[in-house]
Coordinates of C-alpha atoms in Angstrom, one line a residue:
Chain A
M1 CA 62.1 14.0 10.5
A2 CA 63.9 14.6 7.3
Q3 CA 61.9 14.7 4.4
G4 CA 63.3 13.4 1.4
N5 CA 62.9 15.0 -1.8
P6 CA 59.5 13.9 -3.7
A7 CA 61.3 12.1 -6.8
T8 CA 63.5 9.2 -4.4
T9 CA 60.6 9.0 -2.1
M10 CA 58.4 7.8 -5.4
D11 CA 61.2 6.1 -6.3
E12 CA 61.3 4.2 -3.1
F13 CA 58.0 3.4 -3.2
V14 CA 57.8 2.2 -6.7
K15 CA 60.6 0.3 -5.8
G16 CA 58.4 -2.1 -3.5
L17 CA 55.3 -2.3 -5.8
W18 CA 56.9 -3.3 -8.9
R19 CA 60.8 -3.2 -9.3
E20 CA 62.0 -5.7 -6.6
N21 CA 58.6 -7.0 -5.7
P22 CA 58.8 -9.0 -2.7
V23 CA 57.2 -12.0 -4.1
F24 CA 57.3 -12.1 -7.8
V25 CA 61.2 -11.1 -7.9
M26 CA 62.6 -11.5 -4.6
L27 CA 60.9 -14.8 -3.7
L28 CA 60.3 -13.9 0.1
G29 CA 57.2 -14.9 2.2
M30 CA 56.0 -17.8 -0.4
C31 CA 54.2 -19.3 2.3
P32 CA 51.4 -16.8 2.9
T33 CA 51.5 -16.0 -0.5
L34 CA 50.4 -19.8 -1.7
A35 CA 48.3 -20.6 1.0
V36 CA 46.0 -17.7 1.3
S37 CA 45.7 -16.7 -2.4
S38 CA 42.4 -19.0 -2.9
T39 CA 39.9 -16.2 -3.4
V40 CA 40.7 -12.7 -3.8
K41 CA 38.8 -11.7 -0.8
Y42 CA 41.2 -13.8 1.2
A43 CA 44.2 -12.0 -0.7
L44 CA 43.0 -8.9 0.3
A45 CA 42.5 -9.5 3.5
M46 CA 46.0 -11.2 4.2
G47 CA 47.5 -8.2 2.2
A48 CA 45.9 -5.7 4.5
C49 CA 47.1 -7.3 7.6
A50 CA 50.4 -7.5 6.4
T51 CA 51.0 -4.3 4.8
F52 CA 50.0 -3.1 8.5
V53 CA 52.2 -5.4 10.4
L54 CA 54.9 -4.1 7.8
V55 CA 54.5 -0.4 8.2
M56 CA 54.0 -0.4 11.6
S57 CA 57.0 -2.1 12.6
S58 CA 59.2 -0.4 10.2
V59 CA 58.4 2.7 11.6
V60 CA 59.1 1.3 15.3
V61 CA 62.3 -0.4 14.3
S62 CA 63.3 2.6 12.6
L63 CA 62.7 4.7 15.5
I64 CA 64.8 2.6 18.2
R65 CA 67.2 2.0 15.5
K66 CA 69.7 3.8 17.7
I67 CA 69.0 2.8 21.2
V68 CA 69.1 -1.4 20.3
P69 CA 72.4 -3.1 20.8
K70 CA 73.6 -4.8 17.8
E71 CA 73.6 -8.4 19.1
V72 CA 70.3 -8.4 20.0
R73 CA 68.5 -6.5 17.4
I74 CA 67.1 -9.5 15.4
A75 CA 65.3 -10.7 18.7
T76 CA 64.2 -6.9 19.6
F77 CA 62.6 -7.1 15.7
I78 CA 60.6 -10.1 16.2
V79 CA 59.2 -8.9 19.4
V80 CA 58.0 -5.7 17.9
I81 CA 56.4 -7.6 15.3
A82 CA 55.2 -10.2 16.9
T83 CA 53.0 -7.4 19.3
F84 CA 52.0 -6.0 16.2
V85 CA 50.5 -9.1 14.7
T86 CA 48.9 -9.9 18.2
I87 CA 47.4 -6.5 17.6
V88 CA 46.1 -7.7 14.0
D89 CA 44.9 -11.2 15.7
Y90 CA 42.5 -9.5 17.8
V91 CA 41.4 -6.9 15.7
M92 CA 40.7 -9.8 13.1
Q93 CA 38.5 -11.4 15.3
Y94 CA 36.4 -8.8 16.0
I95 CA 36.1 -7.2 12.6
S96 CA 35.0 -10.9 10.8
L97 CA 34.9 -14.1 12.7
P98 CA 34.2 -16.1 9.4
L99 CA 36.7 -14.2 7.5
Y100 CA 39.4 -14.7 10.7
Q101 CA 38.6 -18.7 10.8
A102 CA 39.2 -18.8 7.3
L103 CA 42.5 -17.3 7.3
G104 CA 43.2 -19.6 10.3
A105 CA 46.8 -19.8 11.6
F106 CA 48.1 -17.5 8.7
I107 CA 47.6 -14.4 10.6
P108 CA 49.6 -15.4 13.7
L109 CA 52.2 -16.8 10.9
I110 CA 52.8 -13.2 9.6
V111 CA 55.4 -12.9 12.6
V112 CA 57.4 -15.3 10.5
N113 CA 56.9 -13.2 7.2
C114 CA 60.4 -13.2 5.9
I115 CA 59.2 -10.2 4.3
I116 CA 58.9 -8.0 7.8
L117 CA 61.7 -9.2 9.2
G118 CA 63.6 -8.5 5.8
R119 CA 62.7 -5.4 6.0
A120 CA 63.2 -4.3 9.1
E121 CA 66.7 -5.7 8.9
A122 CA 67.9 -4.4 6.0
Y123 CA 66.0 -1.1 5.4
A124 CA 64.5 0.0 8.3
S125 CA 67.1 -1.0 10.6
R126 CA 69.6 1.7 8.9
N127 CA 67.4 4.3 7.4
N128 CA 65.0 7.5 9.1
V129 CA 61.1 7.0 9.5
W130 CA 59.8 8.8 6.6
K131 CA 61.9 6.5 4.2
S132 CA 61.3 3.0 5.9
F133 CA 57.3 4.2 5.9
V134 CA 57.5 4.8 2.4
D135 CA 59.5 1.3 1.9
A136 CA 57.2 -0.8 4.1
L137 CA 54.0 1.0 2.5
G138 CA 55.3 0.1 -1.0
M139 CA 56.4 -3.4 0.0
G140 CA 53.6 -4.1 1.3
L141 CA 51.3 -3.0 -1.4
G142 CA 53.6 -5.4 -3.6
F143 CA 53.0 -8.2 -1.7
T144 CA 49.4 -7.4 -1.6
F145 CA 49.2 -6.8 -5.4
A146 CA 50.8 -10.2 -5.9
L147 CA 48.9 -12.1 -3.7
L148 CA 45.7 -10.2 -5.4
C149 CA 47.2 -11.5 -8.9
L150 CA 47.4 -15.2 -7.8
G151 CA 44.0 -15.1 -6.0
G152 CA 42.5 -13.7 -9.1
V153 CA 43.8 -16.4 -11.2
R154 CA 42.8 -19.1 -8.9
E155 CA 39.5 -17.4 -8.2
I156 CA 38.5 -17.5 -11.8
L157 CA 39.4 -20.2 -13.0
A158 CA 38.4 -22.4 -10.1
N159 CA 35.1 -20.8 -9.5
G160 CA 34.5 -19.0 -12.4
T161 CA 34.1 -15.6 -10.1
L162 CA 35.7 -12.5 -9.1
L163 CA 34.9 -11.2 -5.5
N164 CA 32.1 -13.8 -5.7
I165 CA 30.7 -11.9 -9.1
R166 CA 30.2 -14.5 -11.5
L167 CA 32.1 -14.1 -14.6
F168 CA 30.7 -16.8 -16.9
G169 CA 27.5 -18.4 -18.2
D170 CA 26.6 -21.7 -17.0
S171 CA 28.4 -23.6 -19.6
F172 CA 31.7 -22.9 -17.5
E173 CA 33.2 -25.7 -16.5
K174 CA 35.2 -25.2 -12.7
W175 CA 38.7 -26.0 -13.0
G176 CA 38.9 -27.2 -9.1
V177 CA 42.5 -28.1 -8.8
M178 CA 43.3 -24.4 -9.1
G179 CA 41.8 -24.1 -5.9
L180 CA 43.3 -27.2 -4.2
P181 CA 47.1 -26.6 -2.7
A182 CA 48.7 -27.6 -6.4
G183 CA 46.7 -25.1 -8.1
G184 CA 48.7 -22.4 -5.9
F185 CA 52.0 -23.9 -7.1
F186 CA 51.1 -24.0 -10.6
T187 CA 50.1 -20.2 -10.4
L188 CA 52.8 -18.8 -8.9
G189 CA 55.0 -20.6 -11.0
A190 CA 53.3 -19.6 -14.1
W191 CA 53.3 -16.0 -12.9
L192 CA 57.3 -16.2 -12.5
L193 CA 57.5 -17.7 -15.8
F194 CA 55.6 -14.3 -16.6
F195 CA 58.5 -12.2 -15.0
N196 CA 61.2 -13.8 -16.2
W197 CA 59.9 -13.8 -19.7
L198 CA 59.6 -9.8 -19.4
R199 CA 63.0 -9.6 -18.0
E200 CA 64.1 -11.4 -20.6
R201 CA 62.9 -9.6 -23.3
R202 CA 63.8 -6.2 -21.8
A203 CA 67.5 -7.5 -21.7
R204 CA 67.1 -8.2 -25.1
K205 CA 65.7 -5.3 -26.2
L206 CA 68.6 -3.5 -24.3
K207 CA 71.3 -5.5 -26.2
E208 CA 69.8 -4.6 -29.5
A209 CA 69.3 -0.9 -28.4
E210 CA 73.2 -0.8 -28.0
Chain B
M1 CA 40.5 -34.4 20.8
D2 CA 41.1 -38.3 21.4
Q3 CA 43.0 -39.1 18.1
N4 CA 45.1 -42.0 18.4
V5 CA 49.1 -41.4 18.1
W6 CA 49.3 -43.0 14.5
E7 CA 46.6 -41.4 13.1
I8 CA 48.0 -37.8 14.1
F9 CA 51.7 -39.0 13.1
F10 CA 50.2 -40.4 9.4
N11 CA 48.0 -37.1 9.1
A12 CA 51.0 -34.9 10.3
A13 CA 53.4 -36.2 7.6
I14 CA 51.7 -37.5 4.9
V15 CA 48.1 -36.7 4.3
N16 CA 48.7 -33.0 5.4
N17 CA 52.1 -32.8 4.3
F18 CA 53.3 -29.6 5.8
V19 CA 55.1 -28.4 2.9
L20 CA 52.9 -29.5 0.3
S21 CA 49.2 -29.2 1.2
M22 CA 49.6 -26.4 3.7
F23 CA 52.3 -24.3 2.5
L24 CA 54.2 -24.1 5.4
G25 CA 57.9 -23.4 5.3
I26 CA 58.1 -22.8 1.8
C27 CA 61.4 -20.7 1.3
P28 CA 63.8 -23.5 3.0
F29 CA 61.9 -26.2 0.7
L30 CA 63.0 -23.8 -2.4
G31 CA 66.1 -22.4 -0.8
V32 CA 67.9 -25.8 0.6
S33 CA 66.5 -28.4 -1.8
G34 CA 69.6 -28.4 -4.2
K35 CA 71.2 -31.3 -3.2
I36 CA 70.0 -34.7 -1.3
D37 CA 72.7 -34.5 1.6
T38 CA 72.3 -31.3 2.6
A39 CA 68.5 -31.5 2.4
F40 CA 68.6 -34.4 4.8
R41 CA 70.7 -32.9 7.1
M42 CA 68.4 -29.8 7.2
G43 CA 65.4 -32.0 7.7
L44 CA 66.8 -33.2 10.7
A45 CA 67.6 -30.1 12.2
V46 CA 64.2 -29.0 11.3
I47 CA 62.6 -32.0 13.2
F48 CA 64.9 -31.3 16.3
V49 CA 63.6 -27.6 16.2
M50 CA 60.4 -28.8 16.3
L51 CA 60.3 -31.5 18.8
V52 CA 62.3 -28.9 21.3
S53 CA 59.9 -26.2 20.6
S54 CA 56.4 -28.1 20.2
M55 CA 57.3 -29.2 24.5
C56 CA 58.3 -26.0 25.1
A57 CA 55.2 -24.7 23.5
Y58 CA 53.2 -27.0 25.5
G59 CA 54.8 -26.1 29.0
I60 CA 54.2 -22.4 27.9
N61 CA 50.7 -22.7 26.9
V62 CA 49.7 -24.3 30.5
L63 CA 51.6 -21.7 32.3
L64 CA 49.8 -19.0 30.1
L65 CA 46.5 -20.5 30.6
R66 CA 46.9 -20.6 34.6
F67 CA 47.7 -16.7 34.4
H68 CA 44.9 -15.7 31.9
A69 CA 47.8 -14.3 29.6
E70 CA 46.9 -15.5 26.0
Y71 CA 47.7 -12.6 24.2
L72 CA 51.2 -13.1 25.3
R73 CA 51.6 -16.6 23.4
L74 CA 52.7 -15.5 20.0
I75 CA 55.8 -13.9 21.3
C76 CA 56.4 -16.4 24.0
Y77 CA 56.3 -19.1 21.1
I78 CA 58.6 -17.0 18.9
A79 CA 60.7 -16.6 21.9
V80 CA 61.1 -20.5 22.6
I81 CA 61.7 -21.1 19.0
A82 CA 64.4 -18.2 19.0
S83 CA 66.4 -20.0 21.4
A84 CA 65.8 -23.5 20.4
V85 CA 67.2 -22.8 16.8
Q86 CA 70.3 -20.9 18.8
L87 CA 70.6 -24.0 20.7
V88 CA 70.7 -26.4 17.3
E89 CA 72.8 -24.0 16.0
M90 CA 75.7 -24.1 18.8
F91 CA 75.6 -27.8 19.1
I92 CA 75.9 -28.3 15.2
K93 CA 78.7 -26.0 14.9
K94 CA 80.3 -28.0 17.8
F95 CA 79.7 -31.9 16.4
S96 CA 79.9 -31.3 12.6
P97 CA 81.4 -27.5 11.5
A98 CA 81.0 -29.1 7.8
L99 CA 77.4 -29.4 8.2
F100 CA 77.5 -26.2 9.8
R101 CA 79.0 -24.3 6.7
A102 CA 76.6 -26.6 4.5
L103 CA 73.6 -25.1 6.2
G104 CA 74.7 -21.5 6.1
I105 CA 72.3 -19.1 6.5
F106 CA 69.3 -21.5 6.4
L107 CA 70.4 -22.5 10.1
P108 CA 69.1 -19.4 11.6
L109 CA 66.2 -18.8 9.2
I110 CA 64.6 -21.7 10.7
T111 CA 63.7 -19.3 13.0
T112 CA 61.5 -17.5 10.9
N113 CA 60.5 -21.4 9.1
C114 CA 56.7 -21.0 9.1
A115 CA 56.2 -24.5 9.9
I116 CA 57.8 -24.7 13.3
L117 CA 55.9 -22.0 14.6
A118 CA 52.7 -23.6 12.5
V119 CA 53.1 -26.8 14.9
A120 CA 53.4 -24.7 17.8
L121 CA 50.0 -22.6 17.1
F122 CA 48.1 -25.9 15.7
Q123 CA 48.9 -28.0 18.8
T124 CA 47.2 -25.2 20.8
M125 CA 44.3 -25.0 18.4
R126 CA 43.4 -28.4 18.6
E127 CA 43.9 -28.7 22.1
Y128 CA 46.4 -31.8 22.0
S129 CA 47.9 -33.4 24.9
F130 CA 51.5 -33.4 25.7
V131 CA 52.2 -37.0 23.6
Q132 CA 49.8 -36.0 21.1
A133 CA 51.8 -33.1 20.5
V134 CA 55.4 -34.5 20.6
V135 CA 54.1 -37.1 18.2
F136 CA 52.4 -34.0 15.7
S137 CA 55.3 -32.5 16.0
F138 CA 57.7 -35.3 15.0
G139 CA 55.1 -36.0 12.3
G140 CA 55.4 -32.6 10.8
G141 CA 58.7 -32.7 11.1
V142 CA 59.2 -36.0 9.4
G143 CA 57.1 -34.8 6.7
F144 CA 58.9 -31.8 5.8
T145 CA 62.4 -33.8 5.5
L146 CA 60.4 -36.2 3.0
A147 CA 59.0 -33.3 1.0
L148 CA 62.5 -31.6 1.2
I149 CA 64.2 -34.6 0.2
I150 CA 62.1 -35.5 -2.8
M151 CA 62.0 -32.1 -4.2
S152 CA 66.0 -32.6 -4.2
G153 CA 66.1 -36.2 -5.5
L154 CA 64.0 -34.1 -8.5
R155 CA 66.3 -30.9 -8.9
E156 CA 69.4 -33.2 -8.7
Q157 CA 67.9 -34.6 -12.0
L158 CA 66.9 -31.7 -13.7
N159 CA 70.1 -30.5 -13.6
L160 CA 70.9 -32.8 -16.1
A161 CA 67.8 -31.6 -18.3
D162 CA 68.5 -28.9 -21.2
V163 CA 65.3 -26.4 -20.1
P164 CA 64.9 -23.2 -22.1
S165 CA 66.6 -20.4 -19.8
V166 CA 63.0 -18.4 -19.2
V167 CA 61.9 -21.8 -17.2
K168 CA 65.2 -21.8 -14.8
G169 CA 65.1 -21.6 -11.2
A170 CA 62.1 -20.7 -9.1
A171 CA 59.4 -20.7 -12.0
L172 CA 60.6 -24.8 -12.4
T173 CA 60.7 -25.7 -9.1
L174 CA 57.2 -24.8 -8.2
M175 CA 55.8 -26.3 -11.2
L176 CA 57.4 -29.3 -10.1
A177 CA 56.5 -28.8 -6.2
G178 CA 52.6 -28.3 -8.0
I179 CA 52.9 -31.7 -9.3
L180 CA 54.4 -33.5 -6.0
S181 CA 51.2 -31.9 -4.4
L182 CA 48.8 -33.4 -6.8
A183 CA 50.7 -36.7 -5.8
F184 CA 50.3 -36.3 -2.3
M185 CA 46.9 -35.3 -3.0
G186 CA 46.1 -39.1 -3.4
F187 CA 46.5 -40.1 0.2
A188 CA 43.5 -37.8 0.8
G189 CA 41.2 -39.9 3.0
I190 CA 43.6 -42.2 4.4
G191 CA 43.9 -40.6 7.7
G192 CA 40.2 -39.5 8.2

């Protein structure tokens, strides 16, 4: 295993977390992002599952990248991913049944999360194991970070709690719509607005500097 | 499970709309909803794939239950869906090359449309009979198409509007989807 030099490794890692954040910048994996981000707890569980699958499948894909013929690579990747998702599915059932039921169909649906197949195809099938591992970890944490951003906002507004700890006094009026599907769309829209604004501001600053 | 078929259809298409209340198939929803025409055809392709994969999934489930190999379910389903998409792709390429070009990358991407896998998973989870499963998948497909068409209609109008550059793109589309989802919530309780 060739070790990349530390600076670039760090770079690969931060790339997934911030600069190329899968959700906020590349707009991938929207379905689970919206569906399981009604509270921080679900967001965290989903993020952990997806990161595990992402990292494991990236490593395996990277290991077998020279053996797999080009024509059947997508099918092979999907089978690899499906295997790890099945493992996660059973492990989650064992760890916490209520959590498993709350996440419902979205655990098996990790198979069709575009982030995972996207990274397998775009990165892991072209790079060595170590780099793929770092890239997948960065992307997975970036995904979790996005989920937490949404889950935090939605849980605070809809229930007035964060991780089941009450934040406000009794006079807090719950904003129920934020816990409903519509709230998911609004919150993600608002975050995207925020990121667009950041990007525009940076572009303007760069222009002024010239 | 002895819901009648109309109830299942209505539930899947309107009340629990796949896109707007269950967040399934958001990627094509955001990606292909630029023009009504493309949206409609994409919807048709999705309905077809859904029907085929739902029928196959039903058969596979029966088979897997007989051999006590439920852990293979996910892998088998995804393989079936991938082949169904391949079939549709060849079919469309042969009969309408123009449509094939219009759908572009989104056609193979139907494989990773979560709505399709979700149909197969839900029908297994809810233990639908064969007829119920077919109706459910058809309803889901119709609901998806409906959401796609409404969205693309709105976006065609929005192209003419003058919006600030910060809002352009996905952010605006998501806000719109939120409002649509609110509207669809009005149907809650009808199907029971």
